[in-house]
């Protein structure tokens, strides 16, 4: 595994939406009649993080904030991203543009900004998003560290406000809110955590850890907390980030490569602050949720589950969060992988998709998770998903997800 963690030097954290957009009512509609027709159904290790090392600055002034922007084939969006950072009302920062062997004109766009002394441009062999973030973090020199994805943009007062909050509370980790921008058309939505701001201390930290591990069984104010595991949703004290060996995984081997790193960060944070500002604009593409196909999705999400489980064990939290984590596997791994099988971009025909569905149902981890009754206390959509995933036979599961995926695409296309 490319992502793990070390415990040395430690004094002792599209997680994406639980279902795709508008899924609850679709699941409920597909289940009506489906279960009328159905008969009753029969009931690892990783290597440690490579710690980052602090760099000497050779007497040069150290910026207060380092912003790492991984760049890969974003020629269309990079200008907007960089301009929003250079227009900050807070000027004491460095911007690291790290090109990950883009095949379009992204590197040329980045080089246009080389005139600004705050901008550093790097060109590296392709290694994926996690590797590119790690590369930038190793070369950052600021007191605080931020990550911004190259197709997104930020508010002009983001750095000023986050720096002021971090200094006032002497925070290791600052979490903030964001605006979800619809890339497929007009419309945006402010996404906030259901807290009183600013929230400082252990109570908020424990609540975020719980949400990163898995969902609440019952509906509540945290049910719609989205993108909580994203690297870009927090600012880190860089010395603390380095000392704890925080790093991101290889997205070619693990999906949601920033989730385990974010969980680990929250587990070891001594001074956590959550602020109310929605400073980050996240470009969200609803079409990709129902149409994008990702080969080996189940295996890559299983790898993410296993790594999170290992982190929880190392922190003495595995038993406390076991049921929530198994619920995450059912919703975010098994359910989404079955939807993935029926993507129109899946080149497989009937036989190939049948094998994919059958392979998912044979997962020992799925069988373990399906034995949990945690989701039986949840919404009707949760109970339907739990019922379907408990089925041992490929045919009814194949039929359910074939119908469900078609309905999801139609609903998404209508907006």
Coordinates of C-alpha atoms in Angstrom, one line a residue:
X1 CA 0.0 0.0 0.0
X2 CA 1.2 3.5 -0.8
X3 CA -0.5 5.1 2.1
X4 CA 0.0 4.4 5.8
X5 CA 1.1 6.2 8.9
X6 CA 3.8 6.2 11.5
X7 CA 3.4 6.6 15.3
X8 CA 6.9 7.9 16.0
X9 CA 7.1 11.3 17.7
X10 CA 3.3 11.4 18.4
X11 CA 2.0 12.5 21.8
X12 CA -0.3 9.7 22.0
X13 CA -8.8 12.0 11.3
X14 CA -18.3 12.0 -5.0
X15 CA -16.0 11.2 3.2
X16 CA -17.9 11.8 0.0
X17 CA -21.7 11.7 -0.1
X18 CA -23.0 8.5 1.3
X19 CA -25.2 7.9 -1.8
X20 CA -25.0 9.6 -5.2
X21 CA -27.2 12.7 -5.8
X22 CA -30.9 12.2 -5.4
X23 CA -30.4 8.5 -4.6
X24 CA -32.7 8.0 -1.6
X25 CA -36.0 8.4 -3.5
X26 CA -34.7 6.4 -6.4
X27 CA -33.7 3.5 -4.2
X28 CA -37.2 3.6 -2.6
X29 CA -38.9 3.7 -6.0
X30 CA -36.8 0.8 -7.4
X31 CA -37.6 -1.3 -4.3
X32 CA -41.4 -0.9 -4.7
X33 CA -42.4 -3.9 -6.6
X34 CA -38.9 -5.3 -6.8
X35 CA -39.3 -7.0 -3.4
X36 CA -42.8 -8.0 -4.2
X37 CA -41.4 -10.1 -7.0
X38 CA -38.5 -11.4 -5.0
X39 CA -38.7 -14.5 -2.8
X40 CA -37.2 -14.2 0.7
X41 CA -33.4 -14.3 0.4
X42 CA -31.2 -16.7 2.5
X43 CA -29.9 -15.1 5.0
X44 CA -4.3 -6.5 6.2
X45 CA -0.8 -4.8 6.6
X46 CA 0.8 -1.7 5.3
X47 CA 4.2 0.0 5.5
X48 CA 4.6 3.2 7.5
X49 CA 4.3 6.8 6.1
X50 CA 7.5 8.2 4.9
X51 CA 7.9 11.2 7.1
X52 CA 8.5 14.5 5.6
X53 CA 11.5 16.5 6.8
X54 CA 11.6 20.2 7.5
X55 CA 13.9 22.2 5.2
X56 CA 16.4 24.9 6.1
X57 CA 15.6 28.2 4.3
X58 CA 19.2 29.4 4.2
X59 CA 18.3 32.7 5.9
X60 CA 15.6 33.5 3.4
X61 CA 12.2 34.8 4.8
X62 CA 9.8 32.0 5.5
X63 CA 6.3 32.6 4.2
X64 CA 3.4 32.2 6.7
X65 CA 1.4 29.9 4.4
X66 CA 2.4 27.4 1.7
X67 CA -0.3 26.5 -0.9
X68 CA 0.3 23.3 -2.9
X69 CA -1.7 23.0 -6.2
X70 CA -1.3 19.6 -8.0
X71 CA -1.6 20.2 -11.7
X72 CA -2.7 17.5 -14.2
X73 CA -4.5 18.2 -17.5
X74 CA -6.4 21.2 -16.2
X75 CA -5.5 23.7 -18.9
X76 CA -9.1 24.9 -19.0
X77 CA -9.4 25.7 -15.3
X78 CA -5.9 26.5 -14.0
X79 CA -6.0 30.2 -14.7
X80 CA -9.1 30.7 -12.5
X81 CA -7.5 28.7 -9.7
X82 CA -4.1 30.5 -9.8
X83 CA -5.7 34.0 -10.1
X84 CA -7.9 33.4 -7.1
X85 CA -4.9 32.6 -5.0
X86 CA -2.7 35.5 -6.3
X87 CA -5.6 37.9 -5.6
X88 CA -5.6 37.1 -1.8
X89 CA -5.9 40.0 0.6
X90 CA -3.1 38.2 2.6
X91 CA 0.1 38.4 0.7
X92 CA 2.6 36.4 2.8
X93 CA 2.4 33.1 1.1
X94 CA 4.1 30.8 -1.4
X95 CA 2.3 29.0 -4.2
X96 CA 3.7 25.7 -5.3
X97 CA 2.3 24.6 -8.7
X98 CA 3.3 21.0 -9.1
X99 CA 2.8 19.6 -12.7
X100 CA 2.3 15.9 -12.7
X101 CA 3.4 15.2 -16.3
X102 CA 0.3 16.9 -17.9
X103 CA -0.3 16.0 -21.5
X104 CA -2.2 19.2 -22.3
X105 CA -1.0 22.9 -22.0
X106 CA -1.3 23.0 -18.2
X107 CA 2.5 23.4 -17.7
X108 CA 2.6 26.4 -20.1
X109 CA -0.3 28.0 -18.2
X110 CA 1.6 27.5 -14.9
X111 CA 4.7 29.1 -16.4
X112 CA 2.9 32.3 -17.2
X113 CA 2.9 33.0 -13.5
X114 CA 6.6 32.5 -13.0
X115 CA 7.1 36.3 -12.9
X116 CA 5.5 36.4 -9.4
X117 CA 8.2 35.8 -6.7
X118 CA 5.6 33.9 -4.6
X119 CA 5.1 31.3 -7.3
X120 CA 7.3 28.1 -7.5
X121 CA 6.8 25.8 -10.5
X122 CA 7.8 22.1 -10.4
X123 CA 7.6 19.5 -13.2
X124 CA 7.7 15.9 -12.1
X125 CA 7.0 12.4 -13.6
X126 CA 3.4 11.2 -13.3
X127 CA 2.6 9.8 -9.9
X128 CA -1.0 10.6 -9.3
X129 CA -2.8 13.2 -7.1
X130 CA -1.5 11.8 -3.7
X131 CA 2.1 11.6 -4.9
X132 CA 1.9 15.2 -6.2
X133 CA 0.5 16.5 -3.0
X134 CA 3.3 14.8 -1.1
X135 CA 5.9 16.2 -3.5
X136 CA 4.7 19.7 -2.9
X137 CA 4.4 19.3 0.9
X138 CA 8.1 18.1 1.0
X139 CA 9.1 21.4 -0.7
X140 CA 6.9 23.7 1.2
X141 CA 8.5 26.2 3.7
X142 CA 5.6 28.0 5.2
X143 CA 4.4 27.9 8.8
X144 CA 1.0 26.6 7.6
X145 CA 0.1 24.3 4.7
X146 CA -2.9 24.2 2.4
X147 CA -3.9 22.1 -0.6
X148 CA -6.0 23.5 -3.5
X149 CA -7.2 21.4 -6.4
X150 CA -6.3 22.9 -9.7
X151 CA -9.9 23.0 -11.1
X152 CA -11.3 24.8 -8.0
X153 CA -10.9 28.3 -6.7
X154 CA -10.9 30.2 -3.4
X155 CA -12.3 33.4 -1.8
X156 CA -10.0 36.4 -1.6
X157 CA -10.0 36.5 2.2
X158 CA -9.4 32.8 2.8
X159 CA -5.7 33.1 3.8
X160 CA -6.2 36.2 5.9
X161 CA -9.1 34.6 7.9
X162 CA -7.5 31.2 8.3
X163 CA -4.2 32.6 9.4
X164 CA -5.9 34.9 11.9
X165 CA -7.9 32.0 13.4
X166 CA -5.0 29.6 13.5
X167 CA -2.8 32.2 15.3
X168 CA -5.5 33.1 17.8
X169 CA -6.2 29.5 18.7
X170 CA -2.7 28.2 18.2
X171 CA -4.3 25.4 16.1
X172 CA -2.6 22.4 14.6
X173 CA -5.5 21.8 12.2
X174 CA -8.2 24.2 10.9
X175 CA -11.3 22.9 9.1
X176 CA -13.5 25.1 7.0
X177 CA -16.6 25.0 4.8
X178 CA -17.0 25.3 1.1
X179 CA -19.3 26.1 -1.8
X180 CA -20.3 23.3 -4.2
X181 CA -20.3 24.7 -7.7
X182 CA -22.3 22.8 -10.4
X183 CA -20.0 22.2 -13.3
X184 CA -22.8 21.0 -15.5
X185 CA -24.9 24.2 -15.3
X186 CA -25.9 27.1 -13.0
X187 CA -26.4 26.7 -9.3
X188 CA -24.2 26.5 -6.2
X189 CA -24.7 25.4 -2.6
X190 CA -22.9 26.3 0.5
X191 CA -22.0 23.2 2.4
X192 CA -21.5 23.7 6.2
X193 CA -20.9 21.4 9.1
X194 CA -23.7 21.6 11.7
X195 CA -21.6 23.2 14.4
X196 CA -21.5 26.5 16.3
X197 CA -18.6 28.5 15.0
X198 CA -15.8 28.8 15.8
X199 CA -15.7 25.4 17.4
X200 CA -12.5 24.5 19.2
X201 CA -11.6 21.4 21.1
X202 CA -12.2 17.7 21.5
X203 CA -16.0 17.5 21.1
X204 CA -15.9 18.8 17.5
X205 CA -12.9 16.6 16.8
X206 CA -14.6 13.4 18.0
X207 CA -17.7 14.2 15.9
X208 CA -15.6 14.7 12.8
X209 CA -13.7 11.5 13.4
X210 CA -17.0 9.6 13.7
X211 CA -18.2 11.1 10.4
X212 CA -15.0 10.3 8.6
X213 CA -15.2 6.7 9.7
X214 CA -18.9 6.2 8.7
X215 CA -22.4 7.5 8.7
X216 CA -24.9 7.9 11.5
X217 CA -27.5 5.1 11.4
X218 CA -30.4 7.6 11.7
X219 CA -31.1 10.8 9.8
X220 CA -29.6 13.9 11.5
X221 CA -27.9 17.2 10.8
X222 CA -24.7 15.4 9.8
X223 CA -26.3 13.2 7.1
X224 CA -25.5 15.7 4.4
X225 CA -21.9 16.5 5.5
X226 CA -20.0 16.1 2.2
X227 CA -16.3 16.1 1.2
X228 CA -15.3 15.9 4.8
X229 CA -12.3 13.7 4.1
X230 CA -10.9 16.0 1.3
X231 CA -7.3 17.3 1.7
X232 CA -8.4 20.8 0.6
X233 CA -10.9 21.2 3.4
X234 CA -8.3 22.0 6.1
X235 CA -5.2 24.0 6.8
X236 CA -2.3 22.3 8.7
X237 CA 0.4 23.6 10.9
X238 CA 3.3 22.4 8.8
X239 CA 5.7 21.4 11.6
X240 CA 2.9 19.3 13.1
X241 CA 2.1 17.8 9.7
X242 CA 5.7 16.8 9.2
X243 CA 6.3 15.5 12.8
X244 CA 3.3 13.2 12.5
X245 CA 4.3 11.8 9.1
X246 CA 1.1 12.7 7.4
X247 CA 1.0 11.8 3.7
X248 CA -1.5 10.9 1.0
X249 CA -1.9 7.5 -0.8
X250 CA -1.4 6.4 -4.4
X251 CA -4.7 7.0 -6.2
X252 CA -3.7 4.3 -8.6
X253 CA -4.0 1.7 -5.8
X254 CA -6.6 3.3 -3.4
X255 CA -9.7 5.3 -3.9
X256 CA -10.4 8.3 -1.7
X257 CA -6.7 8.6 -1.1
X258 CA -7.0 11.6 1.1
X259 CA -9.6 10.1 3.5
X260 CA -7.2 8.0 5.6
X261 CA -4.7 10.9 5.8
X262 CA -7.5 13.2 7.0
X263 CA -8.7 10.7 9.5
X264 CA -5.2 10.2 10.9
X265 CA -4.7 13.9 11.1
X266 CA -7.8 14.3 13.2
X267 CA -6.8 11.4 15.4
X268 CA -3.5 13.0 16.3
X269 CA -4.6 16.7 16.4
X270 CA -4.0 18.3 19.7
X271 CA -5.6 21.7 18.9
X272 CA -8.4 21.4 16.3
X273 CA -10.4 24.4 15.2
X274 CA -13.5 24.4 12.9
X275 CA -14.5 27.8 11.4
X276 CA -17.7 28.8 9.7
X277 CA -16.4 30.5 6.5
X278 CA -17.1 28.8 3.2
X279 CA -13.8 29.9 1.5
X280 CA -13.4 27.1 -1.0
X281 CA -15.3 26.7 -4.3
X282 CA -15.4 23.0 -5.3
X283 CA -16.2 22.2 -8.9
X284 CA -18.8 19.4 -8.7
X285 CA -19.8 17.4 -11.8
X286 CA -23.1 15.6 -11.2
X287 CA -22.9 13.7 -14.5
X288 CA -19.8 11.9 -13.5
X289 CA -21.6 10.4 -10.5
X290 CA -23.8 8.2 -12.6
X291 CA -21.8 7.7 -15.8
X292 CA -18.1 7.5 -14.9
X293 CA -16.7 4.0 -14.9
X294 CA -13.8 3.1 -12.6
X295 CA -12.2 -0.4 -13.1
X296 CA -11.3 -2.2 -9.9
X297 CA -13.4 0.2 -7.9
X298 CA -14.4 -2.4 -5.3
X299 CA -10.8 -3.5 -4.7
X300 CA -9.6 0.1 -4.4
X301 CA -12.3 1.0 -1.9
X302 CA -11.6 -2.2 0.0
X303 CA -8.0 -1.0 0.3
X304 CA -9.2 2.3 1.7
X305 CA -11.4 0.5 4.2
X306 CA -8.5 -1.7 5.3
X307 CA -6.2 1.3 5.8
X308 CA -8.8 3.2 7.8
X309 CA -9.4 0.1 9.9
X310 CA -5.6 -0.1 10.6
X311 CA -5.5 3.5 11.7
X312 CA -8.4 3.0 14.1
X313 CA -6.7 0.0 15.6
X314 CA -3.5 2.0 16.1
X315 CA -5.5 4.7 17.9
X316 CA -7.5 2.2 20.1
X317 CA -10.7 3.2 18.3
X318 CA -11.5 0.1 16.2
X319 CA -14.2 -1.4 18.5
X320 CA -15.8 2.0 19.1
X321 CA -16.3 2.7 15.4
X322 CA -16.6 -0.8 13.9
X323 CA -20.3 -0.7 13.1
X324 CA -20.1 2.8 11.5
X325 CA -17.1 1.7 9.5
X326 CA -18.9 -1.4 8.2
X327 CA -21.9 0.8 7.2
X328 CA -19.5 3.0 5.3
X329 CA -18.3 -0.1 3.4
X330 CA -21.8 -1.1 2.5
X331 CA -22.8 2.4 1.3
X332 CA -19.6 3.9 -0.1
X333 CA -17.8 0.7 -1.4
X334 CA -20.3 -2.1 -2.2
X335 CA -23.2 0.0 -3.2
X336 CA -21.2 2.5 -5.3
X337 CA -19.2 -0.4 -6.9
X338 CA -22.5 -2.1 -8.0
X339 CA -23.7 1.2 -9.5
X340 CA -20.3 1.5 -11.2
X341 CA -20.9 -1.9 -12.9
X342 CA -23.8 -0.5 -14.9
X343 CA -22.1 2.7 -16.0
X344 CA -22.7 3.3 -19.7
X345 CA -18.9 3.7 -20.0
X346 CA -18.3 0.2 -18.8
X347 CA -17.1 -1.7 -21.9
X348 CA -18.2 -5.0 -20.6
X349 CA -21.2 -6.7 -21.9
X350 CA -23.8 -8.8 -20.1
X351 CA -21.4 -11.6 -19.1
X352 CA -18.7 -9.2 -18.0
X353 CA -21.0 -7.2 -15.8
X354 CA -22.5 -10.4 -14.4
X355 CA -19.0 -11.5 -13.4
X356 CA -18.4 -8.1 -11.8
X357 CA -21.6 -8.3 -9.7
X358 CA -20.9 -11.8 -8.7
X359 CA -17.3 -10.9 -7.7
X360 CA -18.5 -8.1 -5.5
X361 CA -21.1 -10.3 -3.7
X362 CA -18.3 -12.9 -3.0
X363 CA -16.3 -10.3 -1.1
X364 CA -15.6 -11.7 2.5
X365 CA -15.7 -8.1 3.7
X366 CA -19.1 -7.5 2.2
X367 CA -20.4 -10.6 3.9
X368 CA -19.0 -9.4 7.2
X369 CA -20.5 -5.9 6.8
X370 CA -23.9 -7.2 5.7
X371 CA -24.2 -9.2 9.0
X372 CA -24.3 -5.9 10.8
X373 CA -27.8 -4.5 11.7
X374 CA -26.5 -0.9 12.0
X375 CA -28.2 0.3 8.8
X376 CA -31.5 -1.3 9.7
X377 CA -32.1 1.7 12.0
X378 CA -31.5 4.1 9.1
X379 CA -33.6 5.5 6.4
X380 CA -35.8 3.4 4.1
X381 CA -33.1 3.7 1.4
X382 CA -30.5 2.4 3.9
X383 CA -32.7 -0.6 4.7
X384 CA -33.3 -1.4 1.0
X385 CA -29.6 -1.3 0.3
X386 CA -28.9 -3.5 3.3
X387 CA -31.6 -6.0 2.2
X388 CA -30.2 -6.1 -1.4
X389 CA -26.6 -6.6 -0.3
X390 CA -27.6 -9.4 2.0
X391 CA -28.9 -11.4 -1.0
X392 CA -26.7 -14.3 -1.9
X393 CA -27.8 -14.7 -5.5
X394 CA -26.4 -12.7 -8.4
X395 CA -29.6 -12.5 -10.4
X396 CA -31.8 -10.3 -8.1
X397 CA -28.8 -8.0 -7.2
X398 CA -27.9 -7.6 -10.9
X399 CA -31.6 -6.8 -11.8
X400 CA -32.0 -4.3 -9.0
X401 CA -28.8 -2.3 -9.8
X402 CA -29.5 -2.4 -13.5
X403 CA -32.9 -0.8 -13.0
X404 CA -31.6 1.5 -10.3
X405 CA -28.7 2.8 -12.4
X406 CA -30.9 3.6 -15.3
X407 CA -33.2 5.6 -13.1
X408 CA -30.3 7.4 -11.5
X409 CA -29.0 8.5 -15.0
X410 CA -32.4 9.7 -16.1
X411 CA -32.9 11.7 -12.9
X412 CA -29.4 13.2 -13.1
X413 CA -29.9 14.2 -16.8
X414 CA -33.1 16.1 -15.9
X415 CA -31.2 18.0 -13.3

